[in-house]
Amino acid sequence: MTDKNATPVTRLCTHTLTSLHYRDADLVQDLMGQKTFTEVMLMQILGRTPRPVDMRITDVVLIVLMEHGLTPSAIATRLIYMSAPENLQGAVSAGLLAVGSSFVGTMENCSRLLDRIMAADDPQAEAAAIAQHHKAQKSAVPGFGHHLHKPVDPRAYKLLELGRAEPELAGRQIQALELLSSAVDAAAGRPITINATGAVAALLGEIGVPTGVMRGFAVISRAAGLVAHIVEEQQSPSGRFIWDTVEHAIPYVGEGGR
């Protein structure tokens, strides 16, 4: 139990006049030119030396989450960049605010369900209860369904294929997701695709990423994608076109327009 009166400490980084350490590693001697960004990122976030399997899974997850076209996050970034081109970081941060429980960041919601299934005395019954609850609420089960990818989200099944091929992974989260998938299909009376963030939840869980941290991986990945959107905005501006399109597509119906 943490002592609330204790002085806070950090284990992430320290520096002297002539050196800088990330955890116990010397930045200049041990990391620069020796380790990849993914490897150092996992070392910092997980607090341990990452295994090769951790880096393979993380890399594919970051690639999957980086881009999905002109989504709300990309549109927000482009519009803010149009309004304040001197503030690149502001435009990226605006897009990152859209990483949440509806888009991009839904792996956290799905992972909570997988945690419940794995902790249950009867995992199959727990999965069925989750599916029935969401059916009764007429709400989508986090990690399932997609408005663009039908009948299946190809990203999800490739991710799960890659995860199953890793002998070092225990497979508990993947199995929990498969149980939940069967329960969701049964409750709906038809197949419902696992989506990319559902598969991401399982794979990040397999390498030991805590549920409450998973959305951070979406933030890291999508930030890179949003920088690419800014590059494209610099070369072929679309922000003004998006603004004009919305202004003409949504009519004013108040008294002042008559």
mmCIF file of C-alpha atoms in Angstrom:
data_model
loop_
_atom_site.group_PDB
_atom_site.id
_atom_site.type_symbol
_atom_site.label_atom_id
_atom_site.label_comp_id
_atom_site.label_asym_id
_atom_site.label_seq_id
_atom_site.Cartn_x
_atom_site.Cartn_y
_atom_site.Cartn_z
ATOM 1 C CA MET A 1 0.000 0.000 0.000
ATOM 2 C CA THR A 2 1.362 3.431 -0.951
ATOM 3 C CA ASP A 3 2.181 5.796 1.908
ATOM 4 C CA LYS A 4 0.266 8.987 1.102
ATOM 5 C CA ASN A 5 2.688 11.038 3.172
ATOM 6 C CA ALA A 6 5.808 9.728 1.478
ATOM 7 C CA THR A 7 7.829 12.002 -0.786
ATOM 8 C CA PRO A 8 7.045 11.219 -4.453
ATOM 9 C CA VAL A 9 9.825 9.586 -6.468
ATOM 10 C CA THR A 10 10.494 8.932 -10.144
ATOM 11 C CA ARG A 11 12.305 6.033 -11.783
ATOM 12 C CA LEU A 12 11.969 7.217 -15.370
ATOM 13 C CA CYS A 13 14.856 9.606 -15.915
ATOM 14 C CA THR A 14 17.709 11.415 -14.202
ATOM 15 C CA HIS A 15 20.558 13.605 -15.398
ATOM 16 C CA THR A 16 23.842 15.141 -14.337
ATOM 17 C CA LEU A 17 25.969 17.791 -16.011
ATOM 18 C CA THR A 18 27.563 15.127 -18.213
ATOM 19 C CA SER A 19 25.042 12.264 -18.451
ATOM 20 C CA LEU A 20 21.387 11.352 -18.811
ATOM 21 C CA HIS A 21 19.779 8.049 -17.806
ATOM 22 C CA TYR A 22 16.482 6.457 -18.825
ATOM 23 C CA ARG A 23 15.772 4.222 -15.845
ATOM 24 C CA ASP A 24 19.069 2.326 -15.340
ATOM 25 C CA ALA A 25 20.299 2.777 -18.900
ATOM 26 C CA ASP A 26 22.760 5.462 -19.972
ATOM 27 C CA LEU A 27 21.084 7.301 -22.827
ATOM 28 C CA VAL A 28 24.262 7.977 -24.806
ATOM 29 C CA GLN A 29 26.148 4.747 -24.171
ATOM 30 C CA ASP A 30 23.361 2.161 -23.871
ATOM 31 C CA LEU A 31 20.434 3.445 -25.930
ATOM 32 C CA MET A 32 21.425 5.828 -28.709
ATOM 33 C CA GLY A 33 22.368 3.741 -31.737
ATOM 34 C CA GLN A 34 21.777 0.559 -29.738
ATOM 35 C CA LYS A 35 18.009 0.324 -29.218
ATOM 36 C CA THR A 36 14.936 1.100 -31.305
ATOM 37 C CA PHE A 37 12.270 3.629 -30.334
ATOM 38 C CA THR A 38 9.780 0.799 -29.680
ATOM 39 C CA GLU A 39 12.234 -0.990 -27.400
ATOM 40 C CA VAL A 40 12.973 2.103 -25.307
ATOM 41 C CA MET A 41 9.298 3.079 -25.209
ATOM 42 C CA LEU A 42 8.330 -0.323 -23.798
ATOM 43 C CA MET A 43 11.189 -0.212 -21.306
ATOM 44 C CA GLN A 44 9.897 3.131 -20.047
ATOM 45 C CA ILE A 45 6.205 2.220 -19.978
ATOM 46 C CA LEU A 46 6.415 -1.372 -18.719
ATOM 47 C CA GLY A 47 9.443 -0.905 -16.466
ATOM 48 C CA ARG A 48 11.253 -3.961 -17.768
ATOM 49 C CA THR A 49 13.445 -5.067 -20.629
ATOM 50 C CA PRO A 50 11.087 -5.918 -23.498
ATOM 51 C CA ARG A 51 11.269 -9.308 -25.156
ATOM 52 C CA PRO A 52 11.437 -9.671 -28.946
ATOM 53 C CA VAL A 53 7.785 -10.803 -28.917
ATOM 54 C CA ASP A 54 6.791 -7.628 -27.059
ATOM 55 C CA MET A 55 8.372 -5.486 -29.748
ATOM 56 C CA ARG A 56 6.825 -7.470 -32.606
ATOM 57 C CA ILE A 57 3.351 -7.178 -31.130
ATOM 58 C CA THR A 58 3.780 -3.503 -30.254
ATOM 59 C CA ASP A 59 5.072 -2.616 -33.707
ATOM 60 C CA VAL A 60 2.127 -4.222 -35.485
ATOM 61 C CA VAL A 61 -0.332 -2.585 -33.068
ATOM 62 C CA LEU A 62 1.223 0.846 -33.641
ATOM 63 C CA ILE A 63 1.055 0.351 -37.405
ATOM 64 C CA VAL A 64 -2.618 -0.657 -37.264
ATOM 65 C CA LEU A 65 -3.672 2.294 -35.096
ATOM 66 C CA MET A 66 -1.705 4.992 -36.920
ATOM 67 C CA GLU A 67 -4.151 5.765 -39.714
ATOM 68 C CA HIS A 68 -7.729 5.341 -40.890
ATOM 69 C CA GLY A 69 -8.212 8.166 -43.360
ATOM 70 C CA LEU A 70 -10.261 11.314 -42.794
ATOM 71 C CA THR A 71 -11.604 10.311 -39.400
ATOM 72 C CA PRO A 72 -12.732 12.830 -36.739
ATOM 73 C CA SER A 73 -9.194 13.002 -35.349
ATOM 74 C CA ALA A 74 -7.667 13.741 -38.764
ATOM 75 C CA ILE A 75 -10.361 16.284 -39.630
ATOM 76 C CA ALA A 76 -9.851 18.076 -36.304
ATOM 77 C CA THR A 77 -6.103 18.231 -36.906
ATOM 78 C CA ARG A 78 -6.501 19.587 -40.431
ATOM 79 C CA LEU A 79 -9.010 22.261 -39.389
ATOM 80 C CA ILE A 80 -6.899 23.452 -36.465
ATOM 81 C CA TYR A 81 -3.799 23.513 -38.647
ATOM 82 C CA MET A 82 -5.706 25.589 -41.219
ATOM 83 C CA SER A 83 -6.683 28.014 -38.453
ATOM 84 C CA ALA A 84 -3.250 28.158 -36.782
ATOM 85 C CA PRO A 85 -0.515 26.849 -39.090
ATOM 86 C CA GLU A 86 2.159 28.161 -36.721
ATOM 87 C CA ASN A 87 0.938 25.691 -34.072
ATOM 88 C CA LEU A 88 1.642 22.193 -35.387
ATOM 89 C CA GLN A 89 1.579 20.663 -31.912
ATOM 90 C CA GLY A 90 -1.802 22.266 -31.240
ATOM 91 C CA ALA A 91 -3.229 20.708 -34.391
ATOM 92 C CA VAL A 92 -1.897 17.271 -33.450
ATOM 93 C CA SER A 93 -3.185 17.594 -29.888
ATOM 94 C CA ALA A 94 -6.620 18.574 -31.199
ATOM 95 C CA GLY A 95 -6.764 15.355 -33.184
ATOM 96 C CA LEU A 96 -5.574 13.321 -30.205
ATOM 97 C CA LEU A 97 -8.528 14.579 -28.167
ATOM 98 C CA ALA A 98 -10.704 12.399 -30.424
ATOM 99 C CA VAL A 99 -8.934 9.241 -29.224
ATOM 100 C CA GLY A 100 -11.570 7.955 -26.839
ATOM 101 C CA SER A 101 -14.341 5.492 -26.121
ATOM 102 C CA SER A 102 -15.988 5.838 -29.547
ATOM 103 C CA PHE A 103 -13.019 6.008 -31.930
ATOM 104 C CA VAL A 104 -9.434 4.726 -31.863
ATOM 105 C CA GLY A 105 -9.242 4.247 -28.081
ATOM 106 C CA THR A 106 -11.923 1.606 -27.609
ATOM 107 C CA MET A 107 -9.372 -1.116 -26.808
ATOM 108 C CA GLU A 108 -9.479 0.020 -23.181
ATOM 109 C CA ASN A 109 -13.231 -0.627 -22.941
ATOM 110 C CA CYS A 110 -12.832 -4.043 -24.561
ATOM 111 C CA SER A 111 -9.920 -4.964 -22.311
ATOM 112 C CA ARG A 112 -12.057 -4.326 -19.223
ATOM 113 C CA LEU A 113 -14.518 -6.909 -20.534
ATOM 114 C CA LEU A 114 -11.719 -9.397 -21.189
ATOM 115 C CA ASP A 115 -10.459 -8.828 -17.627
ATOM 116 C CA ARG A 116 -13.941 -9.668 -16.334
ATOM 117 C CA ILE A 117 -14.121 -12.852 -18.382
ATOM 118 C CA MET A 118 -10.687 -14.055 -17.282
ATOM 119 C CA ALA A 119 -11.481 -13.362 -13.620
ATOM 120 C CA ALA A 120 -14.865 -15.144 -13.690
ATOM 121 C CA ASP A 121 -15.464 -18.595 -12.230
ATOM 122 C CA ASP A 122 -17.401 -19.404 -15.400
ATOM 123 C CA PRO A 123 -15.798 -17.413 -18.253
ATOM 124 C CA GLN A 124 -18.325 -18.627 -20.826
ATOM 125 C CA ALA A 125 -21.282 -17.536 -18.686
ATOM 126 C CA GLU A 126 -19.634 -14.175 -18.041
ATOM 127 C CA ALA A 127 -19.120 -13.630 -21.767
ATOM 128 C CA ALA A 128 -22.767 -14.483 -22.415
ATOM 129 C CA ALA A 129 -23.902 -12.084 -19.682
ATOM 130 C CA ILE A 130 -21.833 -9.267 -21.195
ATOM 131 C CA ALA A 131 -23.269 -9.887 -24.655
ATOM 132 C CA GLN A 132 -26.848 -10.069 -23.367
ATOM 133 C CA HIS A 133 -26.420 -6.885 -21.335
ATOM 134 C CA HIS A 134 -25.265 -4.914 -24.363
ATOM 135 C CA LYS A 135 -28.059 -6.383 -26.464
ATOM 136 C CA ALA A 136 -30.613 -5.281 -23.863
ATOM 137 C CA GLN A 137 -29.050 -1.822 -23.794
ATOM 138 C CA LYS A 138 -28.996 -1.740 -27.616
ATOM 139 C CA SER A 139 -25.343 -0.748 -27.468
ATOM 140 C CA ALA A 140 -22.365 -2.157 -29.319
ATOM 141 C CA VAL A 141 -19.993 -4.387 -27.388
ATOM 142 C CA PRO A 142 -16.609 -2.596 -27.250
ATOM 143 C CA GLY A 143 -14.239 -4.288 -29.676
ATOM 144 C CA PHE A 144 -16.994 -5.536 -31.990
ATOM 145 C CA GLY A 145 -18.623 -4.275 -35.163
ATOM 146 C CA HIS A 146 -17.443 -1.665 -37.631
ATOM 147 C CA HIS A 147 -19.367 0.786 -39.780
ATOM 148 C CA LEU A 148 -16.878 0.587 -42.656
ATOM 149 C CA HIS A 149 -15.418 -2.931 -42.558
ATOM 150 C CA LYS A 150 -18.038 -5.627 -43.252
ATOM 151 C CA PRO A 151 -18.543 -8.537 -42.961
ATOM 152 C CA VAL A 152 -15.163 -8.652 -41.180
ATOM 153 C CA ASP A 153 -12.508 -6.169 -40.144
ATOM 154 C CA PRO A 154 -9.430 -7.629 -41.877
ATOM 155 C CA ARG A 155 -7.055 -5.865 -39.493
ATOM 156 C CA ALA A 156 -8.463 -7.689 -36.486
ATOM 157 C CA TYR A 157 -8.091 -11.193 -37.875
ATOM 158 C CA LYS A 158 -4.550 -10.531 -39.083
ATOM 159 C CA LEU A 159 -3.637 -9.252 -35.623
ATOM 160 C CA LEU A 160 -5.102 -12.348 -33.974
ATOM 161 C CA GLU A 161 -3.360 -14.603 -36.491
ATOM 162 C CA LEU A 162 -0.041 -12.968 -35.627
ATOM 163 C CA GLY A 163 -0.765 -13.271 -31.903
ATOM 164 C CA ARG A 164 -1.628 -16.954 -32.104
ATOM 165 C CA ALA A 165 1.630 -17.588 -33.977
ATOM 166 C CA GLU A 166 3.698 -16.352 -31.012
ATOM 167 C CA PRO A 167 4.514 -19.351 -28.770
ATOM 168 C CA GLU A 168 5.701 -17.064 -25.957
ATOM 169 C CA LEU A 169 2.239 -15.609 -25.469
ATOM 170 C CA ALA A 170 -0.027 -17.402 -22.995
ATOM 171 C CA GLY A 171 -3.113 -16.803 -25.116
ATOM 172 C CA ARG A 172 -5.508 -16.081 -22.242
ATOM 173 C CA GLN A 173 -6.651 -12.705 -23.558
ATOM 174 C CA ILE A 174 -7.035 -14.061 -27.068
ATOM 175 C CA GLN A 175 -9.126 -16.953 -25.738
ATOM 176 C CA ALA A 176 -11.263 -14.532 -23.712
ATOM 177 C CA LEU A 177 -11.853 -12.440 -26.831
ATOM 178 C CA GLU A 178 -12.839 -15.561 -28.780
ATOM 179 C CA LEU A 179 -15.303 -16.519 -26.017
ATOM 180 C CA LEU A 180 -16.777 -13.042 -26.109
ATOM 181 C CA SER A 181 -16.976 -13.149 -29.905
ATOM 182 C CA SER A 182 -18.996 -16.371 -29.800
ATOM 183 C CA ALA A 183 -21.312 -14.868 -27.180
ATOM 184 C CA VAL A 184 -21.782 -11.663 -29.198
ATOM 185 C CA ASP A 185 -22.642 -13.676 -32.316
ATOM 186 C CA ALA A 186 -25.121 -15.805 -30.367
ATOM 187 C CA ALA A 187 -26.822 -12.765 -28.810
ATOM 188 C CA ALA A 188 -27.081 -11.009 -32.171
ATOM 189 C CA GLY A 189 -28.179 -14.098 -34.073
ATOM 190 C CA ARG A 190 -25.569 -13.372 -36.750
ATOM 191 C CA PRO A 191 -21.798 -12.969 -37.028
ATOM 192 C CA ILE A 192 -20.451 -9.655 -35.703
ATOM 193 C CA THR A 193 -16.869 -8.897 -36.625
ATOM 194 C CA ILE A 194 -14.175 -8.404 -34.030
ATOM 195 C CA ASN A 195 -12.748 -5.006 -34.859
ATOM 196 C CA ALA A 196 -9.151 -3.802 -34.785
ATOM 197 C CA THR A 197 -9.299 -2.303 -31.306
ATOM 198 C CA GLY A 198 -10.813 -5.518 -29.934
ATOM 199 C CA ALA A 199 -7.852 -7.485 -31.279
ATOM 200 C CA VAL A 200 -5.460 -4.794 -30.048
ATOM 201 C CA ALA A 201 -6.928 -5.138 -26.537
ATOM 202 C CA ALA A 202 -6.184 -8.856 -26.542
ATOM 203 C CA LEU A 203 -2.663 -8.525 -27.936
ATOM 204 C CA LEU A 204 -1.579 -5.689 -25.660
ATOM 205 C CA GLY A 205 -2.948 -7.659 -22.729
ATOM 206 C CA GLU A 206 -0.924 -10.673 -23.853
ATOM 207 C CA ILE A 207 2.342 -8.713 -23.535
ATOM 208 C CA GLY A 208 1.428 -7.333 -20.126
ATOM 209 C CA VAL A 209 0.146 -3.842 -20.930
ATOM 210 C CA PRO A 210 -2.338 -2.883 -18.171
ATOM 211 C CA THR A 211 -5.871 -2.051 -19.272
ATOM 212 C CA GLY A 212 -5.620 1.515 -18.004
ATOM 213 C CA VAL A 213 -2.552 2.207 -20.167
ATOM 214 C CA MET A 214 -3.723 0.727 -23.486
ATOM 215 C CA ARG A 215 -5.256 3.919 -24.848
ATOM 216 C CA GLY A 216 -1.830 5.503 -24.528
ATOM 217 C CA PHE A 217 -0.594 3.265 -27.338
ATOM 218 C CA ALA A 218 -3.348 4.638 -29.561
ATOM 219 C CA VAL A 219 -2.241 8.170 -28.660
ATOM 220 C CA ILE A 220 1.400 7.395 -29.514
ATOM 221 C CA SER A 221 0.495 5.770 -32.817
ATOM 222 C CA ARG A 222 -2.162 8.232 -33.959
ATOM 223 C CA ALA A 223 0.148 11.183 -33.225
ATOM 224 C CA ALA A 224 2.447 9.932 -35.990
ATOM 225 C CA GLY A 225 -0.496 9.591 -38.364
ATOM 226 C CA LEU A 226 -1.679 13.108 -37.593
ATOM 227 C CA VAL A 227 1.751 14.554 -38.357
ATOM 228 C CA ALA A 228 1.422 12.889 -41.775
ATOM 229 C CA HIS A 229 -1.975 14.568 -42.221
ATOM 230 C CA ILE A 230 -0.339 17.923 -41.509
ATOM 231 C CA VAL A 231 2.343 17.208 -44.108
ATOM 232 C CA GLU A 232 -0.392 16.470 -46.635
ATOM 233 C CA GLU A 233 -2.287 19.574 -45.536
ATOM 234 C CA GLN A 234 0.823 21.633 -46.263
ATOM 235 C CA GLN A 235 1.103 20.106 -49.738
ATOM 236 C CA SER A 236 -2.587 19.873 -50.639
ATOM 237 C CA PRO A 237 -4.768 21.905 -48.240
ATOM 238 C CA SER A 238 -8.215 20.491 -47.526
ATOM 239 C CA GLY A 239 -9.196 22.321 -44.336
ATOM 240 C CA ARG A 240 -10.991 25.148 -46.125
ATOM 241 C CA PHE A 241 -12.756 22.645 -48.399
ATOM 242 C CA ILE A 242 -13.968 20.678 -45.353
ATOM 243 C CA TRP A 243 -15.236 23.893 -43.755
ATOM 244 C CA ASP A 244 -17.027 25.049 -46.914
ATOM 245 C CA THR A 245 -18.549 21.583 -47.473
ATOM 246 C CA VAL A 246 -19.986 21.451 -43.966
ATOM 247 C CA GLU A 247 -21.270 25.019 -44.166
ATOM 248 C CA HIS A 248 -23.212 24.248 -47.356
ATOM 249 C CA ALA A 249 -24.308 20.743 -46.343
ATOM 250 C CA ILE A 250 -25.902 21.737 -43.035
ATOM 251 C CA PRO A 251 -28.700 24.272 -43.689
ATOM 252 C CA TYR A 252 -29.676 26.981 -41.246
ATOM 253 C CA VAL A 253 -33.350 26.663 -40.255
ATOM 254 C CA GLY A 254 -33.767 29.517 -37.783
ATOM 255 C CA GLU A 255 -35.866 32.650 -38.317
ATOM 256 C CA GLY A 256 -32.892 34.704 -39.477
ATOM 257 C CA GLY A 257 -32.564 32.632 -42.627
ATOM 258 C CA ARG A 258 -36.119 33.250 -43.906
#
